[in-house]
XYZ file of C-alpha atoms in Angstrom:
550
model
C 58.574 155.540 205.284
C 62.320 156.138 205.131
C 63.809 155.146 201.769
C 67.489 155.651 201.021
C 69.534 155.027 197.880
C 72.640 152.853 197.833
C 75.357 152.529 195.197
C 77.783 149.627 195.679
C 80.891 151.003 193.959
C 84.352 149.774 193.063
C 86.924 152.083 191.478
C 89.052 149.248 190.085
C 86.851 146.432 188.780
C 83.163 146.161 187.969
C 80.851 143.292 188.833
C 81.259 142.136 185.230
C 85.009 141.797 185.646
C 85.661 144.787 183.373
C 87.725 147.839 184.274
C 85.816 150.387 186.348
C 84.873 153.591 184.541
C 83.653 155.454 187.620
C 86.168 158.264 187.073
C 85.619 158.542 183.299
C 84.180 161.825 182.041
C 80.637 162.049 180.715
C 79.646 165.554 179.783
C 80.948 167.900 182.465
C 81.083 165.294 185.212
C 82.422 161.854 186.034
C 80.347 158.695 185.693
C 80.035 158.230 189.460
C 79.570 161.941 190.124
C 76.746 162.296 187.588
C 75.049 159.162 188.940
C 75.025 160.602 192.470
C 73.918 164.082 191.414
C 71.046 162.877 189.238
C 69.851 160.409 191.860
C 69.987 163.085 194.571
C 67.362 165.047 192.631
C 64.776 162.420 193.618
C 62.497 164.069 196.187
C 61.450 160.874 197.963
C 64.977 159.751 198.882
C 66.464 160.471 202.294
C 70.103 160.190 201.401
C 72.311 158.784 198.623
C 74.938 156.421 200.030
C 78.009 155.167 198.188
C 79.428 151.931 199.596
C 83.130 151.643 198.812
C 85.941 149.230 199.813
C 88.059 150.668 202.625
C 91.210 150.655 200.483
C 89.478 152.923 197.940
C 87.903 155.347 200.409
C 90.368 158.202 199.908
C 90.066 158.036 196.116
C 86.286 157.900 196.321
C 86.159 160.894 198.664
C 88.223 162.943 196.223
C 86.145 161.804 193.257
C 82.850 162.665 195.002
C 83.926 165.966 196.541
C 81.176 168.521 196.077
C 78.448 165.917 195.527
C 75.713 165.038 198.054
C 77.060 161.485 198.357
C 77.326 159.935 201.833
C 80.359 157.618 201.777
C 80.391 154.382 203.725
C 83.418 152.092 203.607
C 83.365 148.311 203.970
C 85.561 145.236 203.854
C 82.919 142.766 202.720
C 84.730 141.652 199.575
C 82.840 140.393 196.550
C 79.316 139.032 196.802
C 79.328 135.232 197.240
C 77.425 134.809 193.972
C 79.410 137.350 191.910
C 81.254 134.840 189.703
C 78.064 132.910 188.961
C 76.181 136.064 187.997
C 79.085 137.325 185.888
C 79.148 134.154 183.786
C 75.364 133.789 183.611
C 74.727 137.378 182.483
C 77.320 137.703 179.708
C 74.850 137.046 176.884
C 72.071 139.288 178.242
C 73.771 142.500 179.387
C 71.429 144.759 177.399
C 68.239 143.523 179.060
C 66.947 143.732 182.609
C 66.637 139.943 182.723
C 67.242 136.945 180.467
C 70.421 135.564 181.997
C 71.092 131.856 182.404
C 69.457 130.485 185.529
C 66.997 133.369 185.572
C 69.665 135.916 186.518
C 68.794 139.591 186.088
C 70.557 142.932 185.914
C 69.789 143.588 189.570
C 71.912 140.549 190.513
C 74.913 142.444 189.171
C 74.716 145.419 191.500
C 72.558 144.439 194.506
C 74.660 142.960 197.332
C 72.123 142.016 200.045
C 74.657 141.729 202.891
C 75.940 145.275 202.355
C 72.501 146.735 201.726
C 70.983 145.047 204.784
C 73.799 146.406 206.951
C 73.306 149.912 205.582
C 69.543 149.779 206.133
C 70.069 148.720 209.739
C 72.741 151.345 210.360
C 70.568 154.145 208.936
C 67.258 152.839 210.331
C 65.856 152.754 206.786
C 62.641 150.939 205.929
C 63.769 150.291 202.362
C 66.730 150.746 200.055
C 66.704 151.804 196.415
C 69.736 150.012 195.008
C 71.126 151.610 191.843
C 74.166 150.630 189.727
C 77.034 152.929 190.703
C 77.862 153.705 187.052
C 74.403 154.882 185.942
C 74.838 158.520 184.870
C 71.421 158.509 183.152
C 69.432 157.248 186.151
C 66.091 159.063 186.187
C 65.208 160.774 189.520
C 61.550 161.211 188.531
C 61.253 157.506 187.745
C 62.864 156.776 191.125
C 60.264 158.951 192.876
C 57.408 157.269 191.001
C 58.736 153.836 191.965
C 59.030 154.864 195.621
C 55.424 156.121 195.586
C 54.349 152.816 194.070
C 56.365 150.828 196.595
C 54.683 152.648 199.474
C 51.256 151.633 198.170
C 52.114 147.922 197.748
C 54.629 147.344 200.554
C 52.046 145.585 202.716
C 51.794 142.881 200.031
C 55.120 143.044 198.167
C 58.581 143.516 199.650
C 60.248 144.892 196.554
C 59.568 147.087 193.527
C 61.349 146.872 190.189
C 60.701 148.158 186.685
C 60.998 146.679 183.212
C 63.671 149.065 181.975
C 67.089 149.028 180.317
C 69.812 148.503 182.949
C 70.973 151.832 184.347
C 67.794 153.922 184.013
C 66.553 153.091 187.493
C 67.184 150.767 190.417
C 65.295 148.238 192.525
C 63.646 148.925 195.889
C 63.978 146.324 198.637
C 62.375 146.243 202.072
C 65.019 146.036 204.786
C 63.762 142.664 206.061
C 63.901 141.162 202.557
C 67.517 142.298 202.224
C 68.370 140.622 205.518
C 66.619 137.429 204.467
C 68.559 137.298 201.189
C 71.801 138.060 203.027
C 71.197 135.210 205.470
C 70.573 132.795 202.588
C 73.409 134.130 200.388
C 71.170 134.190 197.309
C 71.215 136.596 194.340
C 68.225 138.972 194.403
C 67.060 137.824 190.964
C 66.574 134.334 192.338
C 63.382 135.630 193.924
C 61.822 135.974 190.465
C 63.376 133.011 188.623
C 61.420 129.894 187.658
C 61.677 127.030 190.147
C 60.067 123.772 188.989
C 59.487 122.511 192.533
C 57.791 125.725 193.679
C 56.310 127.406 190.601
C 54.713 130.810 191.036
C 53.283 133.653 188.997
C 55.924 135.729 187.205
C 56.673 138.764 189.394
C 56.647 140.925 186.240
C 52.839 140.482 186.260
C 52.389 141.324 189.938
C 52.131 144.569 191.916
C 55.849 144.626 192.711
C 56.518 145.448 189.043
C 56.207 149.171 188.405
C 54.804 149.868 184.956
C 57.117 152.357 183.286
C 56.178 153.968 179.967
C 55.942 151.900 176.793
C 59.176 153.375 175.417
C 61.075 152.427 178.567
C 59.613 148.906 178.675
C 60.399 148.188 175.016
C 63.854 149.763 174.834
C 66.959 147.577 174.788
C 70.474 148.714 175.607
C 72.791 148.749 178.597
C 73.056 152.216 180.138
C 75.495 151.247 182.885
C 78.985 152.542 182.115
C 80.833 149.319 182.863
C 81.852 148.309 179.333
C 83.394 150.254 176.465
C 80.268 149.808 174.348
C 77.866 150.971 177.054
C 80.011 154.011 177.911
C 80.108 154.982 174.227
C 76.317 154.534 174.055
C 75.792 156.786 177.078
C 78.023 159.469 175.584
C 76.111 159.376 172.284
C 72.824 159.724 174.144
C 74.100 162.676 176.177
C 75.387 164.347 173.019
C 71.847 164.170 171.592
C 70.012 164.839 174.892
C 72.146 166.578 177.559
C 69.727 165.950 180.466
C 67.380 163.156 179.395
C 64.645 161.479 181.393
C 63.934 157.752 181.071
C 61.253 158.280 178.421
C 63.691 160.217 176.222
C 66.395 157.583 176.670
C 63.929 154.816 175.857
C 62.838 156.455 172.606
C 66.464 157.140 171.696
C 67.424 153.500 172.290
C 64.557 152.231 170.146
C 65.656 154.493 167.287
C 69.263 153.366 167.699
C 68.362 149.771 166.851
C 67.974 150.695 163.182
C 69.882 153.978 162.954
C 73.205 153.103 164.575
C 75.769 150.588 163.389
C 78.545 149.856 165.908
C 82.181 149.957 164.873
C 82.321 146.189 165.318
C 79.666 143.590 166.002
C 79.469 142.207 169.531
C 78.846 138.502 168.945
C 80.404 136.116 166.432
C 79.422 132.507 165.947
C 82.333 130.481 164.565
C 81.923 127.174 162.803
C 85.060 125.081 163.341
C 84.051 122.193 161.073
C 80.951 120.729 159.436
C 81.958 117.237 160.491
C 79.166 115.879 162.699
C 78.182 112.523 164.216
C 74.485 113.337 163.584
C 74.745 114.148 159.883
C 71.246 112.749 159.238
C 69.420 114.494 162.093
C 65.948 115.774 161.203
C 66.170 118.847 163.447
C 69.077 120.911 162.097
C 70.976 121.393 158.822
C 73.880 118.960 158.924
C 75.817 116.663 156.620
C 74.998 116.806 152.899
C 72.571 119.712 153.389
C 75.458 121.881 154.523
C 78.400 120.491 152.586
C 81.927 119.775 153.705
C 83.759 122.726 155.277
C 86.846 122.975 157.434
C 88.484 122.413 159.759
C 88.952 126.153 160.215
C 92.518 127.478 160.360
C 93.449 128.532 163.907
C 95.140 131.683 162.540
C 91.751 132.915 161.320
C 90.408 132.603 164.853
C 93.421 134.443 166.261
C 92.783 137.377 163.918
C 89.068 137.480 164.764
C 89.829 137.276 168.480
C 92.316 140.136 168.190
C 89.671 142.362 166.615
C 86.915 141.443 169.061
C 89.148 142.033 172.060
C 89.061 145.760 171.287
C 85.756 145.690 173.142
C 85.544 144.248 176.646
C 82.087 142.673 176.205
C 82.726 140.710 172.997
C 81.240 137.212 172.666
C 82.177 134.118 170.680
C 80.019 131.039 170.168
C 81.736 127.964 168.757
C 79.018 126.171 166.837
C 77.755 126.661 163.304
C 76.615 123.594 161.355
C 78.980 120.971 162.692
C 80.426 119.578 165.909
C 83.112 121.945 167.338
C 84.521 119.270 169.646
C 85.738 117.404 166.543
C 88.191 120.142 165.544
C 91.704 118.711 166.126
C 93.045 121.987 167.564
C 90.239 122.888 169.988
C 92.731 123.416 172.829
C 94.690 125.944 170.725
C 91.490 127.682 169.602
C 90.199 128.207 173.138
C 93.659 129.343 174.223
C 93.765 131.895 171.394
C 90.372 133.314 172.359
C 91.298 133.613 176.026
C 94.800 134.979 175.341
C 93.301 137.727 173.171
C 90.884 138.719 175.943
C 87.527 137.731 174.429
C 84.984 138.351 177.180
C 82.528 135.485 176.722
C 83.009 132.050 175.157
C 80.242 129.511 174.569
C 80.340 126.155 172.815
C 77.351 124.403 171.256
C 77.680 120.634 171.002
C 75.624 117.513 170.437
C 77.480 116.090 173.461
C 78.656 112.844 171.881
C 82.341 113.862 171.922
C 82.160 115.315 175.439
C 84.938 113.003 176.643
C 87.172 113.413 179.694
C 89.806 115.063 177.490
C 87.250 117.516 176.082
C 85.923 118.294 179.569
C 89.456 119.000 180.750
C 89.999 121.455 177.883
C 86.666 123.262 178.441
C 87.275 123.756 182.154
C 90.951 124.680 181.740
C 90.072 127.523 179.361
C 87.142 128.759 181.468
C 84.542 128.319 178.748
C 81.499 130.168 180.064
C 78.634 128.119 178.603
C 78.302 124.660 177.083
C 74.979 124.239 175.291
C 74.087 120.610 174.545
C 71.497 119.939 171.828
C 69.964 116.907 173.510
C 66.359 117.374 172.298
C 64.770 114.459 174.194
C 64.160 112.876 177.581
C 64.105 109.269 176.360
C 66.326 107.154 174.089
C 63.298 106.383 171.916
C 62.517 110.020 171.132
C 66.193 110.797 170.647
C 66.443 108.000 168.075
C 63.356 109.302 166.240
C 64.700 112.818 165.743
C 68.420 112.088 165.394
C 68.603 108.526 164.095
C 71.126 107.603 166.795
C 71.279 105.556 169.999
C 73.664 108.005 171.733
C 71.125 109.418 174.235
C 72.313 107.653 177.396
C 75.962 108.288 176.551
C 75.307 112.025 176.147
C 73.384 112.250 179.421
C 76.320 110.549 181.153
C 78.719 113.005 179.500
C 76.700 115.977 180.727
C 76.630 114.610 184.261
C 80.410 114.068 184.207
C 80.976 117.631 183.032
C 78.833 118.981 185.876
C 80.651 116.765 188.393
C 84.069 117.847 187.107
C 83.071 121.520 187.270
C 81.856 121.107 190.834
C 85.119 119.453 191.880
C 83.624 116.006 192.306
C 85.658 113.012 191.088
C 84.726 112.194 187.510
C 86.908 109.431 186.160
C 90.447 110.807 186.162
C 89.486 114.484 186.492
C 90.416 116.049 189.827
C 89.835 119.816 189.903
C 88.783 122.388 192.482
C 85.189 123.630 192.112
C 84.519 126.284 189.498
C 81.460 128.160 188.258
C 82.091 127.662 184.553
C 81.130 126.221 182.258
C 77.423 126.594 182.887
C 75.719 123.629 181.222
C 72.533 124.336 179.265
C 70.750 121.338 177.690
C 68.625 122.383 174.701
C 65.475 120.911 173.193
C 64.013 121.810 169.811
C 60.222 121.823 169.928
C 58.648 119.702 167.181
C 55.808 117.118 167.036
C 58.098 114.305 168.246
C 59.465 116.213 171.260
C 56.396 118.214 172.313
C 55.136 115.701 174.899
C 58.548 115.624 176.619
C 59.067 119.387 176.710
C 57.943 120.029 180.295
C 59.830 117.055 181.720
C 62.941 118.116 179.796
C 62.850 121.726 181.008
C 62.058 121.024 184.656
C 64.322 117.989 184.878
C 67.408 119.732 183.556
C 66.808 122.843 185.651
C 67.008 120.549 188.668
C 70.157 118.815 187.385
C 72.063 121.551 185.589
C 70.506 124.788 186.794
C 68.978 125.786 183.466
C 67.611 124.487 180.168
C 66.372 125.958 176.897
C 63.483 125.033 174.615
C 63.658 126.558 171.129
C 61.226 126.552 168.244
C 61.810 124.602 165.055
C 63.576 126.591 162.318
C 62.723 125.676 158.726
C 65.322 128.119 157.369
C 63.031 130.101 155.129
C 61.246 127.028 153.804
C 64.372 125.189 152.678
C 63.736 122.508 155.312
C 60.463 120.727 155.970
C 58.322 122.876 158.254
C 57.906 120.815 161.413
C 57.010 123.715 163.686
C 54.401 123.156 166.372
C 53.369 126.807 166.300
C 54.677 129.909 164.536
C 56.289 132.094 167.222
C 56.993 135.133 165.021
C 55.014 138.310 165.891
C 52.264 139.357 163.446
C 54.012 142.513 162.218
C 57.390 142.192 160.506
C 60.137 144.505 161.753
C 63.871 144.734 160.961
C 65.901 141.798 162.211
C 67.698 142.657 165.442
C 70.535 140.207 164.826
C 71.576 141.789 161.546
C 73.036 144.686 163.514
C 74.746 142.729 166.282
C 76.148 139.404 165.105
C 77.338 137.206 162.244
C 78.524 133.665 161.513
C 82.003 132.666 160.331
C 82.078 129.365 158.470
C 84.818 126.749 158.650
C 86.126 128.076 155.312
C 86.479 131.604 156.789
C 83.446 132.985 154.926
C 81.483 135.588 156.875
C 77.717 135.112 156.630
C 75.221 137.865 157.302
C 72.932 135.347 158.964
C 72.932 131.730 160.073
C 69.873 131.115 157.859
C 72.384 130.800 155.008
C 73.547 127.394 156.247
C 75.009 126.342 152.867
C 77.047 129.579 152.660
C 75.481 130.558 149.342
C 75.859 134.327 149.863
C 78.953 135.150 151.955
C 79.581 138.821 152.693
C 83.344 138.312 152.520
C 86.182 136.021 153.510
C 88.567 136.521 156.423
C 91.566 135.480 154.345
C 90.977 138.576 152.205
C 89.637 141.198 154.654
C 89.292 141.844 158.368
C 86.072 141.177 160.239
C 85.603 144.922 160.743
C 86.024 145.630 157.025
C 83.442 142.988 156.137
C 81.073 144.177 158.875
C 81.162 147.713 157.474
C 81.332 146.535 153.859
C 78.902 146.547 150.949
C 76.967 143.333 151.693
C 76.238 144.002 155.362
C 75.443 147.671 154.689
C 73.007 146.786 151.896
C 71.265 144.191 154.073
C 70.869 146.583 156.999
C 69.592 149.356 154.708
C 67.076 146.993 153.125
C 65.722 145.956 156.523
C 65.504 149.575 157.674
C 63.190 150.401 154.753
C 61.247 147.138 154.965
C 62.769 145.691 151.803
C 63.108 142.146 153.118
C 62.715 140.631 149.647
C 65.889 142.429 148.609
C 67.990 140.242 150.918
C 68.442 136.556 150.123
C 66.766 134.278 152.700
C 65.123 137.181 154.578
C 61.736 137.309 152.863
C 60.678 133.816 154.027
C 62.528 133.867 157.355
C 60.496 133.331 160.548
C 63.397 133.886 162.961
C 63.783 137.655 162.516
C 62.362 138.377 165.982
C 65.158 136.576 167.858
C 67.138 138.781 170.281
């Protein structure tokens, strides 16, 4: 069987919309050069091909001089689903899957039309598609996956591995690539949940190659297409100059507790605690939280300026109130976009999702709008929220989707756009349990995705209305304590959103920068306590059941 490797490269812009780092130095080589050289060490591959836009061919040839790369130029342009995948993957870049709509890492770098054309041109039976900026790709893992693919190819037309993005690629049969190209679908769509044609998760079938435990459990993007991931790769190479996937996996697992980034990646910002559902039984609101805000727009400008130092930074407008009620939402979204914040999401109850609000969300290219709907019927909605707003919210969601798709929605007339992706959310509790399946499947059909979350009793400070405890049996350090924080509408920075009443702020943004607070005494003490298992030493952590959240 003839298997070739393909790297779809761009020397200007990555599939994420970030600046390409193909020519950046890692060790004694460039990112693209090291990727090609390591991949070429795989014994089962019959050629490593780099697919490059025609306008970049000369630069690519110079960059790859002396490598075994076989250059092929094209004028295909971007993949038809590139913008969708870019928006859907922003909150899950460190994992192989987990993107909105079931998108995966392989959707970012596998372009079926180009790969099918290459397979036909080279008379290849299959193509191992690898991210072009993967200087730590493991040739031995590639060989093992090819061997596995050859044994299952009569039953399965692809082979992938549960591994951090950048350690390996995905193998596709040539006819599968052509089929996906003809249908213009992202490769990850083949393994996403479809309510009208449910199937067994491909991760449990023979097409999934079982890498080592360390590789399967490791988290961290090893594709050099963001500042953070390039810095991570360089740190790994400094510790292990020529690592295999097992070594990288163990290193990544250790990094979760040993390494603290210069600045956190994700910030949730509470704009106000004003909320139309102040008496809801599902989330802390109203008198439980207290009156805060509205947050000063200048605070958001300063936070945005700091976060923009990294090109994968994320902001969620939410907290313990309704962000759409802030009087300067237009200015806030403009400040975030002007600063260059990579991803923006907004979490709303949907009541104030008016035509004016929809116009603002679309105009500022908000990536995700999460709507805490929590029911499929007005009766259930009234039980959990004490409101009769269900039908109005459903209508608001439908108008937002119509406006995004360019369909007339009242006075809104806009060309189609990908964003914002709309994600209705349900909290699982005794009142909503019977509607969970209808909610999830129904909104996937309407909006493309939906989320069901477990009930959070906030360390016992709220009535425990959980259906089942989802926390693993063995307590480990909280993953969020090293990646994110919450800014309240009074500019306090909270270590965790479990502190909904802001009883123990780590600092205030009117007195210090976000970076200073992130590296300050309170955050450092909390992270150190978790690293040694001293959860009782951190307020709200000892009774928390949400520590396992990614």
